[in-house]
mmCIF file of C-alpha atoms in Angstrom:
data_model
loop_
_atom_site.group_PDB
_atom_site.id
_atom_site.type_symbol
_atom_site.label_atom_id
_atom_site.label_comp_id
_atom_site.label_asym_id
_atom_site.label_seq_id
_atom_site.Cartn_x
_atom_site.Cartn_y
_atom_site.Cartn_z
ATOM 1 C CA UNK T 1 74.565 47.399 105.207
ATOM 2 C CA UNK T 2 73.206 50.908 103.768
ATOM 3 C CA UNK T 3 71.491 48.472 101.156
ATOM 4 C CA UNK T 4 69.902 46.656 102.941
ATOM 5 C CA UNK T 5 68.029 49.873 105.097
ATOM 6 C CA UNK T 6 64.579 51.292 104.214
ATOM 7 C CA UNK T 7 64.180 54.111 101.633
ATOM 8 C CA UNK T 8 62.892 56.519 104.577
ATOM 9 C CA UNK T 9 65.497 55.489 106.143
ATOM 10 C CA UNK T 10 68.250 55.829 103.471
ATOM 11 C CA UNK T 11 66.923 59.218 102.436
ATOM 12 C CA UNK T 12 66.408 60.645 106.418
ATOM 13 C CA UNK T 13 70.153 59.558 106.724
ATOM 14 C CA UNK T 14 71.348 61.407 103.231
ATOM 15 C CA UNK T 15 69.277 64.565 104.801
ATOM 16 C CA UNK T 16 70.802 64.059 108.253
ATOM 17 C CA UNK T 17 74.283 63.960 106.761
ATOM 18 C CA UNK T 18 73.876 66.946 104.547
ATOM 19 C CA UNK T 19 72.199 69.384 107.681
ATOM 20 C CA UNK T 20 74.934 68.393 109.811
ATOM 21 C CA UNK T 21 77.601 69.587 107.213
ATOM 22 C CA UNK T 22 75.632 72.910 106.426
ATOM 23 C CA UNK T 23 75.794 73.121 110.619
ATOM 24 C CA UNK T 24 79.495 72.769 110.225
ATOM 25 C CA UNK T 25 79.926 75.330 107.303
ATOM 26 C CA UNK T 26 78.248 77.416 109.061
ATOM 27 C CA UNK T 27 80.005 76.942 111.957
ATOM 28 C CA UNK T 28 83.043 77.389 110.978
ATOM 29 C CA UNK T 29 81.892 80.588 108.363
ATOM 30 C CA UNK T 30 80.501 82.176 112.051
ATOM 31 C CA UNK T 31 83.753 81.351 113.790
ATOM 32 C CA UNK T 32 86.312 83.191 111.471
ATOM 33 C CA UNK T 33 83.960 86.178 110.719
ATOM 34 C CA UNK T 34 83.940 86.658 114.983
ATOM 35 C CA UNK T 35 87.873 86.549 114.406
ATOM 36 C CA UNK T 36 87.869 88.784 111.491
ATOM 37 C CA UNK T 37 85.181 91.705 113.456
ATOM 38 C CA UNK T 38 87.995 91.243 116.744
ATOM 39 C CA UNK T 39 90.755 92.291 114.669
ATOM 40 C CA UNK T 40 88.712 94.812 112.867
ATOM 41 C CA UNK T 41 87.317 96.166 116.220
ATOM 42 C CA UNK T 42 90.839 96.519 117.507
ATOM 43 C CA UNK T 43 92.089 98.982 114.506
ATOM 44 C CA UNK T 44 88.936 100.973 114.762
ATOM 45 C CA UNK T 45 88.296 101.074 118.743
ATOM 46 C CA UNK T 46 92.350 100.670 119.598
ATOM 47 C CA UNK T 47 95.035 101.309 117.082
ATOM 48 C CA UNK T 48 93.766 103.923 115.184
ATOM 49 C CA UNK T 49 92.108 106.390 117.837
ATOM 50 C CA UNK T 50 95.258 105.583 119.771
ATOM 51 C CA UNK T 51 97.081 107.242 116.251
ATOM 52 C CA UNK T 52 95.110 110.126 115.846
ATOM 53 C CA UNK T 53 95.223 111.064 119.561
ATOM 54 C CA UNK T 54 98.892 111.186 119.486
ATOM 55 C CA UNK T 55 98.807 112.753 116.446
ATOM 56 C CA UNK T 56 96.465 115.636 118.455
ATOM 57 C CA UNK T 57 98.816 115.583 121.524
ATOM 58 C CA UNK T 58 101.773 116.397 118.940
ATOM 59 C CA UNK T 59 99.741 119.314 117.375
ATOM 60 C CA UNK T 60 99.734 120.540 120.885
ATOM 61 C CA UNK T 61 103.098 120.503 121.932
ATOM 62 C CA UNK T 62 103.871 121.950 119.031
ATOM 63 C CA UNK T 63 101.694 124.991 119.480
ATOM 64 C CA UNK T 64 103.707 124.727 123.023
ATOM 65 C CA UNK T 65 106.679 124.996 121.518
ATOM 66 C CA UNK T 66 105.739 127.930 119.085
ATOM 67 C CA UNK T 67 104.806 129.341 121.936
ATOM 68 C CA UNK T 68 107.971 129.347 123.423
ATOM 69 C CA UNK T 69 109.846 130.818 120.689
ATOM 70 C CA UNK T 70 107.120 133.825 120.396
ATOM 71 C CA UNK T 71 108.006 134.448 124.338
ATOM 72 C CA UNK T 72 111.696 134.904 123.613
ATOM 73 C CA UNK T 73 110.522 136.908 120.585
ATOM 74 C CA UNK T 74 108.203 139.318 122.343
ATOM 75 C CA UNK T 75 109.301 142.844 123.102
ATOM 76 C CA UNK T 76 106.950 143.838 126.003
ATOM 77 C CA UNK T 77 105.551 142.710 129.062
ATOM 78 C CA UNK T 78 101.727 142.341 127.007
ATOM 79 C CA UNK T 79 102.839 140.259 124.231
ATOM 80 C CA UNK T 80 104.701 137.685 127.160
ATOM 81 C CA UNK T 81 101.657 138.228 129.138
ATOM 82 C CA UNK T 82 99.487 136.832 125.810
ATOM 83 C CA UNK T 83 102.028 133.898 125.483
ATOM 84 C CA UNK T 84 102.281 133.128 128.878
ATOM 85 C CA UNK T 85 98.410 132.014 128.539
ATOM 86 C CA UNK T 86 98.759 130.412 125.543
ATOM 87 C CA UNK T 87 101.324 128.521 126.873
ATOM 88 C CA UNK T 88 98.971 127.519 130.051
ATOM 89 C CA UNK T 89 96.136 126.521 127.594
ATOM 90 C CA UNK T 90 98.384 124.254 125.557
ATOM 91 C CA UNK T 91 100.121 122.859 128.747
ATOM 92 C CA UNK T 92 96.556 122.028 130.095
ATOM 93 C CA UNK T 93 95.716 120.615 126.668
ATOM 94 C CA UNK T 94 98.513 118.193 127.037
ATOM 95 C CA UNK T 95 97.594 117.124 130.436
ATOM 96 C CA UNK T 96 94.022 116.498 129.712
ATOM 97 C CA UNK T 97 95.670 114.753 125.969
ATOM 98 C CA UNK T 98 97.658 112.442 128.285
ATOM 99 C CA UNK T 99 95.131 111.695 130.539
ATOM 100 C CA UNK T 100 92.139 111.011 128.003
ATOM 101 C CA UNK T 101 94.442 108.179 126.051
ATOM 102 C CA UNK T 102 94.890 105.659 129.016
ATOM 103 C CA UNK T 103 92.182 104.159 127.960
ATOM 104 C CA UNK T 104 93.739 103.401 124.414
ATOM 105 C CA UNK T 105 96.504 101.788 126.177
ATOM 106 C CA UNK T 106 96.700 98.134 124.881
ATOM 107 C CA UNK T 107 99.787 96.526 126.903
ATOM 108 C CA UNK T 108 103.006 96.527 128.332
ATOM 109 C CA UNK T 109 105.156 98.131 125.711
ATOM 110 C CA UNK T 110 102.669 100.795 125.213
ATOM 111 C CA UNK T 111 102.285 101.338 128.692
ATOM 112 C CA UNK T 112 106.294 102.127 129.014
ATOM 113 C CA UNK T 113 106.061 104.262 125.812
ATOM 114 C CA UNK T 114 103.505 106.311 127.650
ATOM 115 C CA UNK T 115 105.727 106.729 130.734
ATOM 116 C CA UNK T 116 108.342 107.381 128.787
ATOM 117 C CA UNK T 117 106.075 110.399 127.220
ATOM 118 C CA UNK T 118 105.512 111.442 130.346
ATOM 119 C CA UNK T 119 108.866 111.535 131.308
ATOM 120 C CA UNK T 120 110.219 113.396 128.596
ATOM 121 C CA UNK T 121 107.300 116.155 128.612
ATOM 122 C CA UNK T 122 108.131 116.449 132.397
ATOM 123 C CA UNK T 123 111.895 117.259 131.255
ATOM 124 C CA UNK T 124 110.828 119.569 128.601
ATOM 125 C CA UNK T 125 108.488 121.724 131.512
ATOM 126 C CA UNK T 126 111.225 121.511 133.705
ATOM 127 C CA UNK T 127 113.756 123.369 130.886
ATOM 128 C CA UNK T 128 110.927 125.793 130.281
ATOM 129 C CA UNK T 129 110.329 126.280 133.506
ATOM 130 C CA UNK T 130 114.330 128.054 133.296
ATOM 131 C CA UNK T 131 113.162 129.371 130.185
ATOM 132 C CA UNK T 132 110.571 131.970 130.768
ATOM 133 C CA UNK T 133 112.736 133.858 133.914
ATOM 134 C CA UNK T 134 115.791 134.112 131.044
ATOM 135 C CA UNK T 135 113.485 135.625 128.059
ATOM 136 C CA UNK T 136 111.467 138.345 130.715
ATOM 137 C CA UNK T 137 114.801 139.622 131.736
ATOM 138 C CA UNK T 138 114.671 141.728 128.462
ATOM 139 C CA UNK T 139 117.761 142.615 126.635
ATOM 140 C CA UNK T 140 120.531 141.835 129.728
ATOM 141 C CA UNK T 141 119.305 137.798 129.337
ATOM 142 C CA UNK T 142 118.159 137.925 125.954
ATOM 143 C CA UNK T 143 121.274 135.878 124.177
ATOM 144 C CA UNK T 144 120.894 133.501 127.282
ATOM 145 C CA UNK T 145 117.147 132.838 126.792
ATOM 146 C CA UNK T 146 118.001 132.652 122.775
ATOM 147 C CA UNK T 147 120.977 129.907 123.694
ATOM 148 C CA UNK T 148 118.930 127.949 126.274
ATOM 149 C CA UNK T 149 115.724 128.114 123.744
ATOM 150 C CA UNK T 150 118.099 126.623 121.296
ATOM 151 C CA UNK T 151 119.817 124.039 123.471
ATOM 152 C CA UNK T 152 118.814 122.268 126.131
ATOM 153 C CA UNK T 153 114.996 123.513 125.584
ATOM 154 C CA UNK T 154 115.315 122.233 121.801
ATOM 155 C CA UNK T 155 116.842 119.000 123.420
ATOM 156 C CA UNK T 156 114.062 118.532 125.379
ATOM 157 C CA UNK T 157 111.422 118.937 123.068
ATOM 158 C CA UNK T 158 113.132 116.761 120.267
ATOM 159 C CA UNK T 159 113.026 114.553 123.031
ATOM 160 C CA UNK T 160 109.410 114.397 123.557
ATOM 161 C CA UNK T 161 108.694 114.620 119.839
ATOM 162 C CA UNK T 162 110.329 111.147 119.514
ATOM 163 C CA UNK T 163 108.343 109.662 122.537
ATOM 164 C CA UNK T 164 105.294 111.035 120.749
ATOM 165 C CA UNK T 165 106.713 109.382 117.414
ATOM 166 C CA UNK T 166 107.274 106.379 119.195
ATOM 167 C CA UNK T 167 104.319 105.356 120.483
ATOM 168 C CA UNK T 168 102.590 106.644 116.880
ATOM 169 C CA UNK T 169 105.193 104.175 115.060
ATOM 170 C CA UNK T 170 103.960 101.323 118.215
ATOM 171 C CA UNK T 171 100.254 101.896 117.059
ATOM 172 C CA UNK T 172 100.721 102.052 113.421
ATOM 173 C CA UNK T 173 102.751 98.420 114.002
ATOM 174 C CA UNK T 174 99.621 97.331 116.063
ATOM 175 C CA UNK T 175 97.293 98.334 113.354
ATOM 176 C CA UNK T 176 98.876 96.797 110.356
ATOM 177 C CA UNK T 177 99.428 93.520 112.531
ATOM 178 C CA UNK T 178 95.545 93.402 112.900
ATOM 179 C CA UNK T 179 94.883 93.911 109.794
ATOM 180 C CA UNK T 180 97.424 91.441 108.377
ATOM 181 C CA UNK T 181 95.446 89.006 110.574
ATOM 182 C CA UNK T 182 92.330 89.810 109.476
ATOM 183 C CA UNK T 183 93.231 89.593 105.622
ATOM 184 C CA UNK T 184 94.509 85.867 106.724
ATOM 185 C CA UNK T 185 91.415 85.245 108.776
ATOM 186 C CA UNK T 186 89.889 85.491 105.740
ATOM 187 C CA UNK T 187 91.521 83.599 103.238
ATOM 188 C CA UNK T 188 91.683 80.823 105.948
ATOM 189 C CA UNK T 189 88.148 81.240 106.718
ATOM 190 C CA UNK T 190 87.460 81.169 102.784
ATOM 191 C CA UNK T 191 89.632 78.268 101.510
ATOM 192 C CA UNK T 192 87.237 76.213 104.056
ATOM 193 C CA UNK T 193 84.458 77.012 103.332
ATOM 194 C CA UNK T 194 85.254 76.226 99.594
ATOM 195 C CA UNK T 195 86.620 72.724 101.083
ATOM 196 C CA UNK T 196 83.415 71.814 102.841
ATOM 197 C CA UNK T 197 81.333 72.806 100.208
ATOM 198 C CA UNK T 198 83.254 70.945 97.811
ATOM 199 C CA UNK T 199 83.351 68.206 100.433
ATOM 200 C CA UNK T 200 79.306 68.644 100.601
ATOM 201 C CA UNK T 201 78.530 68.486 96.805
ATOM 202 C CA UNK T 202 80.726 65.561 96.327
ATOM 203 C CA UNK T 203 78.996 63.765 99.308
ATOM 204 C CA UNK T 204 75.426 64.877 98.083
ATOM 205 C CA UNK T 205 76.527 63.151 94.693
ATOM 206 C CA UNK T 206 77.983 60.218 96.069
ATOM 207 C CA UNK T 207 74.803 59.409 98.341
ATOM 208 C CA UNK T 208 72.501 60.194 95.467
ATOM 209 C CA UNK T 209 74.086 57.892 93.053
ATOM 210 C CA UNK T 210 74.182 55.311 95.720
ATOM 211 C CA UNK T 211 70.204 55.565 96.603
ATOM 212 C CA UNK T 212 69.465 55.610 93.153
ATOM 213 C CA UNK T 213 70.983 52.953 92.264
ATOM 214 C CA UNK T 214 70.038 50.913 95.607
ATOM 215 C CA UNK T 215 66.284 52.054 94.652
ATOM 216 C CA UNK T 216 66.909 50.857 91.012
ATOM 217 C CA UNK T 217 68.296 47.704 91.898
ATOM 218 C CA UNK T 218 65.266 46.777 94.607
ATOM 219 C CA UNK T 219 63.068 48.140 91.725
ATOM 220 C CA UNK T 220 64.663 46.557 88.307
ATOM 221 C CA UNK T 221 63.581 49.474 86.614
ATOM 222 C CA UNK T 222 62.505 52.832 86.988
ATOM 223 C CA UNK T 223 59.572 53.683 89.540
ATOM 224 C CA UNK T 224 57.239 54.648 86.744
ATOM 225 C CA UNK T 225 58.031 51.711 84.345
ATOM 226 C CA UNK T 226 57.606 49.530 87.320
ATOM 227 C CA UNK T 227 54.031 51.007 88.413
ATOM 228 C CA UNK T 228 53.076 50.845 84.988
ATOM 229 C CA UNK T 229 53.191 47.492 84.619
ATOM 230 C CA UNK T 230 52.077 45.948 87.490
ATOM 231 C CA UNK T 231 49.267 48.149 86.996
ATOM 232 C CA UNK T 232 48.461 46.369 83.216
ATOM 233 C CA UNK T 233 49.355 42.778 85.091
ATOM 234 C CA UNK T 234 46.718 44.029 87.908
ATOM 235 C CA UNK T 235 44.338 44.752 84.562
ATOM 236 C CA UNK T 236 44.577 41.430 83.218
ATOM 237 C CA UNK T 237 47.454 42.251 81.226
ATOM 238 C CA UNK T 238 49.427 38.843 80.614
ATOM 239 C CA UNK T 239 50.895 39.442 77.630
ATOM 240 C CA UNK T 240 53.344 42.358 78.070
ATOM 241 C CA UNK T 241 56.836 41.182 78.253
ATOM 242 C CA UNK T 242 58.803 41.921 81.488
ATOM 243 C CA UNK T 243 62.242 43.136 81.049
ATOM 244 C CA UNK T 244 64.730 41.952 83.188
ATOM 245 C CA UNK T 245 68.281 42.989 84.061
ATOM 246 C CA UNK T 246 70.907 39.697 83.641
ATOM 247 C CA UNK T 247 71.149 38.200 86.719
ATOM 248 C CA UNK T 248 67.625 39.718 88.180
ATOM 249 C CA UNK T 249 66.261 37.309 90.997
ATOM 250 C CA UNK T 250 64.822 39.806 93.796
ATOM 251 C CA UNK T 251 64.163 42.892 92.051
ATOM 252 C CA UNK T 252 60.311 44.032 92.131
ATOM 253 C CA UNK T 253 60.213 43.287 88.330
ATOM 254 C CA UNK T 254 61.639 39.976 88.819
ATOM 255 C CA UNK T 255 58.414 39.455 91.086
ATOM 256 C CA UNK T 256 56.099 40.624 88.666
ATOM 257 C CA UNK T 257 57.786 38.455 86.225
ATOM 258 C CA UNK T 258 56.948 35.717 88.540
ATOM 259 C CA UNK T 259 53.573 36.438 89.436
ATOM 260 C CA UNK T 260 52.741 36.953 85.426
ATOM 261 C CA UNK T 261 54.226 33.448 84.469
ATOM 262 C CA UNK T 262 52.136 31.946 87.859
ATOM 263 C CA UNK T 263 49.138 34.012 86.288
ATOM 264 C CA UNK T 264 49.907 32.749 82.703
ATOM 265 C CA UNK T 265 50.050 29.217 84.257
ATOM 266 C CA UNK T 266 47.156 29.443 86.212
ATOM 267 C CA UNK T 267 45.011 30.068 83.721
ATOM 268 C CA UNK T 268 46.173 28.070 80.751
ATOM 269 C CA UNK T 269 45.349 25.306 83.446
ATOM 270 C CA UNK T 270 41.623 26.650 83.839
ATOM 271 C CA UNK T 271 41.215 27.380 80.327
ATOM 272 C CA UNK T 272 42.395 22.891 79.838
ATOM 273 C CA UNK T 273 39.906 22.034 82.872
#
């Protein structure tokens, strides 16, 4: 059937077949780099602002914590008076830290991590709370603000630190999961592109060698041999031999093979009258 078709029509088909599988490369090349920038986006808008935050938010309870020890440490009412603010600032700071990374929270089990957070720093305000009465008694509640600081305040705290680890460990997880993706996104995305191109080249070789040989079959030569000489047998050129393939019957040479032996006949016939 393809043999049988015009050229225009053979070669508007091979150029048909060959834009529609660029369309599909591309395609395809468009589809897993959109997959690739969403897992990309996510560790740079998500996972690792979500890391860094908490890494912040841990700064600051520790500077809470410092705090607390410097308070139990100080031996007059203007040193605790100096604490007691720096303590407010880093409480604040840990409020407006909370607050500010609800946004970065990407599903369920983060969201219970962060309650969980909240939970525990809620705990540790509530043993400082006991805390600060203990270390301004002075010396008569001294050993009982040391013991407190070092039990059930240090339980507290560890407490929270882990919450804060926790949800670090959660993000780190969610960023190396992304990027795992991605990396496979990739090869995916490369291997088939390498396939259709293959595919392509191997198409583009297999219609070419099939129109050429379609055209040199309809022709029974190549196109110049062929216009050369019916142009000498146009001349008045009856003489040149026409080479034919074995087996030629409907070729174009084959025709002007004809037409020279009808010319050849026609006039030896003249040239007897």
């Amino acid at each position: 059937m393809f043999n049988n078709l015009k050229i225009a029509t053979k070669l508007g088909a091979a150029f048909a077949t060959m834009v529609v599988l660029a369309l599909v490369v591309g395609g395809m090349a468009i589809q897993q780099m959109a997959q690739m920038y969403e897992k990309t986006h996510d560790i740079a808008s998500s996972w690792l602002p979500s890391v860094k935050a908490m890494g912040t938010m841990g700064s600051t309870l520790n500077q809470f914590r410092r705090a607390e020890d410097d308070h139990v440490l100080a031996l007059d009412d203007k040193t605790m008076d100096e604490v007691d603010k720096a303590l407010a600032r880093a409480r604040q700071s840990l409020t407006e830290q909370l607050k500010a990374y609800e946004p970065l929270i990407s599903g369920p089990e983060e969201r219970k991590e962060v309650d969980d957070l909240h939970k525990a720093l809620a705990a540790h305000f509530s043993t400082h709370a006991k805390l600060i009465p203990l270390s301004r008694g002075g010396e008569k509640t001294f050993d009982e603000a040391k013991a407190w600081l070092r039990g059930d305040s240090r339980a507290s705290f560890y407490a929270a630190e882990a919450a804060l680890k926790d949800i670090i460990e959660l993000n780190d997880r969610g960023a190396a999961k992304a990027s795992a993706e991605a990396e496979a996104t990739y090869h995916a995305a490369r291997a088939w592109v390498l396939a259709l191109l293959l595919g392509m080249a191997l198409l583009a070789s297999g219609m070419a060698v099939v129109i050429v040989r379609t055209l040199t079959r309809q022709l029974g030569a190549e196109p110049a041999e062929a216009a050369q000489l019916a142009a000498r047998v146009a001349g008045g050129d009856l003489t040149t031999a026409v080479p034919l393939r074995s087996g030629d019957r409907t070729s174009l040479m084959a025709g002007l093979a004809g037409m020279q032996a009808s010319l050849v006949g026609v006039v030896s016939s003249v040239r007897q009258n």
